[in-house]
Amino acid sequence: MEDHQNSEAPPTFIPALFKPPSLLPIARHRAALLYLVETFPVVIVVGQTGSGKTTQIPQFLNDAGWCNDGKIVAVTQPRRVAATTVAARVAQEMRCELGQEVGFSIRFEDVTSAKTKIKFLTDGLLLREALVDPLLSRYSVIMVDEAHERSLSSDVLLGLLKKIRKRRPELRIIISSATLQAEDFLNFFAGGEEGVRESDGADELGGDVGRIISLEGRMYPVDIHCLEEPTEDYVERAVKTVLDIHIKEAEGDILLFLTGREEIERAIDLISDKISELGIKSPSLQALPMYAGLPTDQQMYVFEPAAEDTRKVIISTNIAEASITIDGIVFVIDCGFVKLRAYNPNSGIETLTATPVSKASATQRAGRAGRTKAGKCYRLYTEQASNALEEATVPEIQRSNLAPIILQLKALGIDNIARFDYLTPPPAELIIRALELLFSLGALDDYAKLTKPLGLRMAELSVEPMMAKVLLSAPSFNCLSEILTIAAMTSLQASVWFYHDDRKKATETARRKFAVEEGDHLTLLNVYQAFVTRGKKDAKWCRDHYINYKAMTQAVSIRNQLRRYLERFGIEVAESLNAPEVMRVGGMDKEEMIRRCLTMGYFSHAARMQSDGSFKSVNGLTLWAHPSSLMFNRKADWVIFHEIMETGKKIFIRDVTKIEKGWLLEYAPSFYHVK
Ligand code: CDP
Ligand code: MG
C-alpha cells in the first residue's frame, strides 16, 4: 500500500509498560458479554472511559469465533484520531502488524488487508461502505463506539442498522457508550417503526431485541474545585493552575482541556516561559499537545509514560474526554468550553465556535482524574456557571449542514428523508435547507429524487457535495487534471505550510513564491505542481520552501483515489502539468476555466469585497479573509470561498478565489433568482 509507508508504525511494544487486559474492568464481564451477544441482536455496553470497551470487546469477539469464515468485526469511531490510535493499540496487544489482522479505515486512508478481522473505522466511512454493500454483509458484528457523542454519522448509522437488522437477523450490533443513555438506545432498537414496542413477550426492557450490560469499573473520588470569580482568559488561568499543581501537589499527570490547536499551542508556550522564569528543574514538567490535526507520531507521545522525575501535562481538545484513554491522570483542568460545529440554516453558514460544555461533558471530564487513584478537577468557571450548564450537548444532527448526509441517504435508496427513523429527528429547517442546496447543485430533481448520474456520482465521491459538483463539472471546462489537484489539496487535514514562529518572515516569503494573483485555489495548484515536478523525491526542497512534505504526499494519494473514482464513472483524466496561465482553451485562459468551474459548485459561497477590505456575503454578512489566505490585505471584487468559520467576533473565509459576478447568474440561475 503505497500510501502508508509514511504512516507511523506503532511505537515499539514495551511489555513492562503494558497493563494486562485481565486487570481491566471489562475482563470480569467477558463471559456475560459474549453470552448476550450470542443471544440478542443488540447489546448496549455502558462503562467508564478506560474500562476496556474499545480495545477489548473486539478481541473477545475474535477469540469467540465472530471473525471465522472471513467475517469481520467493525468498530466505528466518531473521530479519525480515535480510529487510528486504537487500531495501533489493539494491533500491539494482538502482536500483529497494523493493517494485517487489525486495521483501520478512515477517509482517504485504508490500512486493512485481506487478512483483516478487526477493523476500526470512522462512522462516516461505514455509512459510505453501505453504498456498495447495502446490508454491510462483510461484518458479523458492528460495534458503534462512543454512541453517547451523538455524532451525525453515528446517529444516522444507528437508523440504518435498525433497518439492516430486519433483513439480517444474524447481524450483531453492539452500542457502546460512556454515559447512561443506554435505555434510549435500547428503546430505539426495540421500538417498531412507529415507536411501538416490537416485542412484548418478555417484560424486560428490550424484549428479545437487546440487553444492556454495565461495567461498573472502579472509580475513585474526584475533588471538584470551581473558581470564585469568572476568569477573563482561561488559557492564562489554566497555565497558572498547571504550575500551581506542579509545585504544590504530589505526583500524577495533568490533563488540561482547551478548545483547539491555537489555544493549545499558546498554553504550551506559556508553560515553557513560566518554567524558565521560575527556574523549575526537578521534577520537570513536560507539556504535550493532543488534537485531531496533530501528526500521528506526535499523538502517540501522550500515551507513553513520562520519564522518571517528570510530570506530564497533556493539553487536549475534547478528544481526551472519552474517545481516547490516557493513563496516569490525577489532575484535570477543565476550561469549560468545547468547539462545536453549528450550522445556521438561515445564513447557510457553518461555524466552529467555542461553546460552554454540557453538564454531562463536565462530569465526564472530571471523571478522567479518578481512574488510578483519588483525583482533583479544577473547573475554570464558577459554581454558578456550572449549575447553569445544559444537561447534554445538542446532538450533531440538530446543528449540522445536512446536505452531505441527505445525499448519502438518497443514494442508499432512502427517499423519504423526513420519515427516516432517527434517534432524534433533525429540525425541518435543516432538512429544507439541505434539500435546497442539493437541488441547486443539480443532485436532486424537482421531485427531490436523486438525479442520475450526477446526484448518484456526487454521493459516491468522498468529498463534500459542492466540491463533488466542481469535480464532475471539470471535464466540460477542460480542466479536470487541475481540479482533481485542487480537490485533493482542499481535502487535506494538515496544513500544506510549516509555520516557524521564529522565522515567520521567511515562511511568508517562501509562500509568496507560489502565490497566484487570482487566489488560493490556484496557489494550491501551483504548490502541488511544483511538488510533483521538483519536490516529490526531495524532502530538502520541501524544507527549503516551508512545505509540509507529509501533507503533500498525502495530497498525491488523495488525488489518486479521487482519480480512480472518476475512472470508475468512465471519466478519463488527461493529465497536464503546465502552468495554468500559459494554457489557452478556446480563447479563454485555463485559469479562468478553473475559476469558472469552481463557481459551478461554490456559487452559494460568494461574497463581494467592501471598501474597508472586508467582504459582504450574498446574504448580507460581513466576512474577513483569513490571514492564511492570499486575499488577506489584497484587492478583489467578487470571490468564492471554500470554507467559512467564525472565531471570536469575526467570520473568516479560507481558500478564496476571485470570480466574476456574471458567472454566478450564469451557473446558478435558480439559486440567484429566488434571492
Ligand atoms: O473504550 P474504553 O474507554 O472503555 O477503554 P479502552 O480505550 O479500551 O482502554 C482500556 C485501557 O487500554 C486503558 O485504560 C489504557 O490502559 C489502555 N490503552 C492504552 O494504553 N493506549 C491506548 N492507545 C488505548 C488504550
Ligand atoms: Mg473507548
mmCIF file of N, CA, C and O in Angstrom, residues 395-425:
data_model
loop_
_atom_site.group_PDB
_atom_site.id
_atom_site.type_symbol
_atom_site.label_atom_id
_atom_site.label_comp_id
_atom_site.label_asym_id
_atom_site.label_seq_id
_atom_site.Cartn_x
_atom_site.Cartn_y
_atom_site.Cartn_z
ATOM 1 N N PRO A 395 -27.398 16.963 20.018
ATOM 2 C CA PRO A 395 -26.841 16.033 19.028
ATOM 3 C C PRO A 395 -26.472 16.763 17.732
ATOM 4 O O PRO A 395 -27.147 17.710 17.332
ATOM 5 N N GLU A 396 -25.402 16.285 17.120
ATOM 6 C CA GLU A 396 -24.887 16.945 15.921
ATOM 7 C C GLU A 396 -25.940 17.038 14.812
ATOM 8 O O GLU A 396 -25.963 18.003 14.047
ATOM 9 N N ILE A 397 -26.802 16.065 14.746
ATOM 10 C CA ILE A 397 -27.797 16.041 13.666
ATOM 11 C C ILE A 397 -28.747 17.239 13.764
ATOM 12 O O ILE A 397 -29.393 17.609 12.796
ATOM 13 N N GLN A 398 -28.790 17.871 14.925
ATOM 14 C CA GLN A 398 -29.673 19.027 15.077
ATOM 15 C C GLN A 398 -28.967 20.357 14.862
ATOM 16 O O GLN A 398 -29.572 21.411 15.014
ATOM 17 N N ARG A 399 -27.681 20.293 14.528
ATOM 18 C CA ARG A 399 -26.955 21.546 14.339
ATOM 19 C C ARG A 399 -25.937 21.448 13.207
ATOM 20 O O ARG A 399 -24.894 22.072 13.243
ATOM 21 N N SER A 400 -26.233 20.621 12.197
ATOM 22 C CA SER A 400 -25.266 20.428 11.119
ATOM 23 C C SER A 400 -25.857 20.752 9.765
ATOM 24 O O SER A 400 -27.067 20.702 9.572
ATOM 25 N N ASN A 401 -24.970 21.037 8.836
ATOM 26 C CA ASN A 401 -25.338 21.101 7.445
ATOM 27 C C ASN A 401 -25.650 19.661 7.021
ATOM 28 O O ASN A 401 -24.774 18.806 7.027
ATOM 29 N N LEU A 402 -26.898 19.386 6.679
ATOM 30 C CA LEU A 402 -27.278 18.001 6.408
ATOM 31 C C LEU A 402 -27.121 17.607 4.944
ATOM 32 O O LEU A 402 -27.419 16.473 4.579
ATOM 33 N N ALA A 403 -26.655 18.532 4.109
ATOM 34 C CA ALA A 403 -26.581 18.208 2.679
ATOM 35 C C ALA A 403 -25.768 16.928 2.402
ATOM 36 O O ALA A 403 -26.260 16.056 1.681
ATOM 37 N N PRO A 404 -24.566 16.779 2.985
ATOM 38 C CA PRO A 404 -23.815 15.563 2.674
ATOM 39 C C PRO A 404 -24.537 14.286 3.105
ATOM 40 O O PRO A 404 -24.584 13.317 2.354
ATOM 41 N N ILE A 405 -25.122 14.308 4.288
ATOM 42 C CA ILE A 405 -25.729 13.073 4.789
ATOM 43 C C ILE A 405 -27.033 12.767 4.036
ATOM 44 O O ILE A 405 -27.342 11.610 3.755
ATOM 45 N N ILE A 406 -27.767 13.790 3.658
ATOM 46 C CA ILE A 406 -29.006 13.558 2.913
ATOM 47 C C ILE A 406 -28.684 13.005 1.527
ATOM 48 O O ILE A 406 -29.350 12.094 1.034
ATOM 49 N N LEU A 407 -27.619 13.499 0.944
ATOM 50 C CA LEU A 407 -27.188 12.972 -0.347
ATOM 51 C C LEU A 407 -26.866 11.479 -0.215
ATOM 52 O O LEU A 407 -27.251 10.662 -1.056
ATOM 53 N N GLN A 408 -26.194 11.122 0.879
ATOM 54 C CA GLN A 408 -25.863 9.719 1.139
ATOM 55 C C GLN A 408 -27.123 8.874 1.307
ATOM 56 O O GLN A 408 -27.238 7.800 0.749
ATOM 57 N N LEU A 409 -28.058 9.374 2.120
ATOM 58 C CA LEU A 409 -29.287 8.616 2.367
ATOM 59 C C LEU A 409 -30.054 8.399 1.067
ATOM 60 O O LEU A 409 -30.538 7.310 0.794
ATOM 61 N N LYS A 410 -30.124 9.454 0.270
ATOM 62 C CA LYS A 410 -30.810 9.334 -1.023
ATOM 63 C C LYS A 410 -30.151 8.251 -1.872
ATOM 64 O O LYS A 410 -30.821 7.455 -2.503
ATOM 65 N N ALA A 411 -28.812 8.249 -1.863
ATOM 66 C CA ALA A 411 -28.097 7.266 -2.667
ATOM 67 C C ALA A 411 -28.285 5.854 -2.112
ATOM 68 O O ALA A 411 -28.170 4.869 -2.830
ATOM 69 N N LEU A 412 -28.602 5.754 -0.822
ATOM 70 C CA LEU A 412 -28.878 4.445 -0.226
ATOM 71 C C LEU A 412 -30.318 4.020 -0.499
ATOM 72 O O LEU A 412 -30.765 2.990 -0.006
ATOM 73 N N GLY A 413 -31.044 4.821 -1.236
ATOM 74 C CA GLY A 413 -32.415 4.466 -1.579
ATOM 75 C C GLY A 413 -33.430 4.928 -0.546
ATOM 76 O O GLY A 413 -34.596 4.525 -0.585
ATOM 77 N N ILE A 414 -33.003 5.739 0.397
ATOM 78 C CA ILE A 414 -33.947 6.234 1.394
ATOM 79 C C ILE A 414 -34.474 7.574 0.891
ATOM 80 O O ILE A 414 -33.808 8.597 0.991
ATOM 81 N N ASP A 415 -35.663 7.535 0.305
ATOM 82 C CA ASP A 415 -36.149 8.713 -0.387
ATOM 83 C C ASP A 415 -36.858 9.682 0.526
ATOM 84 O O ASP A 415 -36.705 10.887 0.422
ATOM 85 N N ASN A 416 -37.633 9.116 1.439
ATOM 86 C CA ASN A 416 -38.375 9.998 2.327
ATOM 87 C C ASN A 416 -37.525 10.367 3.541
ATOM 88 O O ASN A 416 -37.566 9.713 4.581
ATOM 89 N N ILE A 417 -36.765 11.433 3.372
ATOM 90 C CA ILE A 417 -35.802 11.840 4.390
ATOM 91 C C ILE A 417 -36.499 12.216 5.695
ATOM 92 O O ILE A 417 -36.030 11.918 6.789
ATOM 93 N N ALA A 418 -37.642 12.843 5.589
ATOM 94 C CA ALA A 418 -38.343 13.304 6.789
ATOM 95 C C ALA A 418 -38.828 12.124 7.628
ATOM 96 O O ALA A 418 -38.923 12.222 8.848
ATOM 97 N N ARG A 419 -39.115 10.984 6.981
ATOM 98 C CA ARG A 419 -39.664 9.858 7.739
ATOM 99 C C ARG A 419 -38.628 8.813 8.121
ATOM 100 O O ARG A 419 -38.971 7.777 8.692
ATOM 101 N N PHE A 420 -37.380 9.061 7.844
ATOM 102 C CA PHE A 420 -36.327 8.124 8.250
ATOM 103 C C PHE A 420 -36.351 7.991 9.774
ATOM 104 O O PHE A 420 -36.711 8.922 10.485
ATOM 105 N N ASP A 421 -36.008 6.789 10.253
ATOM 106 C CA ASP A 421 -36.070 6.518 11.682
ATOM 107 C C ASP A 421 -34.838 7.102 12.390
ATOM 108 O O ASP A 421 -33.788 6.477 12.448
ATOM 109 N N TYR A 422 -34.970 8.319 12.892
ATOM 110 C CA TYR A 422 -33.848 8.978 13.569
ATOM 111 C C TYR A 422 -33.935 8.748 15.070
ATOM 112 O O TYR A 422 -35.030 8.717 15.633
ATOM 113 N N LEU A 423 -32.785 8.674 15.704
ATOM 114 C CA LEU A 423 -32.731 8.630 17.163
ATOM 115 C C LEU A 423 -33.327 9.933 17.702
ATOM 116 O O LEU A 423 -34.125 9.940 18.629
ATOM 117 N N THR A 424 -32.906 11.044 17.119
ATOM 118 C CA THR A 424 -33.508 12.345 17.374
ATOM 119 C C THR A 424 -33.692 12.990 16.012
ATOM 120 O O THR A 424 -32.715 13.109 15.268
ATOM 121 N N PRO A 425 -34.904 13.381 15.643
ATOM 122 C CA PRO A 425 -35.071 13.941 14.302
ATOM 123 C C PRO A 425 -34.437 15.321 14.179
ATOM 124 O O PRO A 425 -34.432 16.096 15.137
#
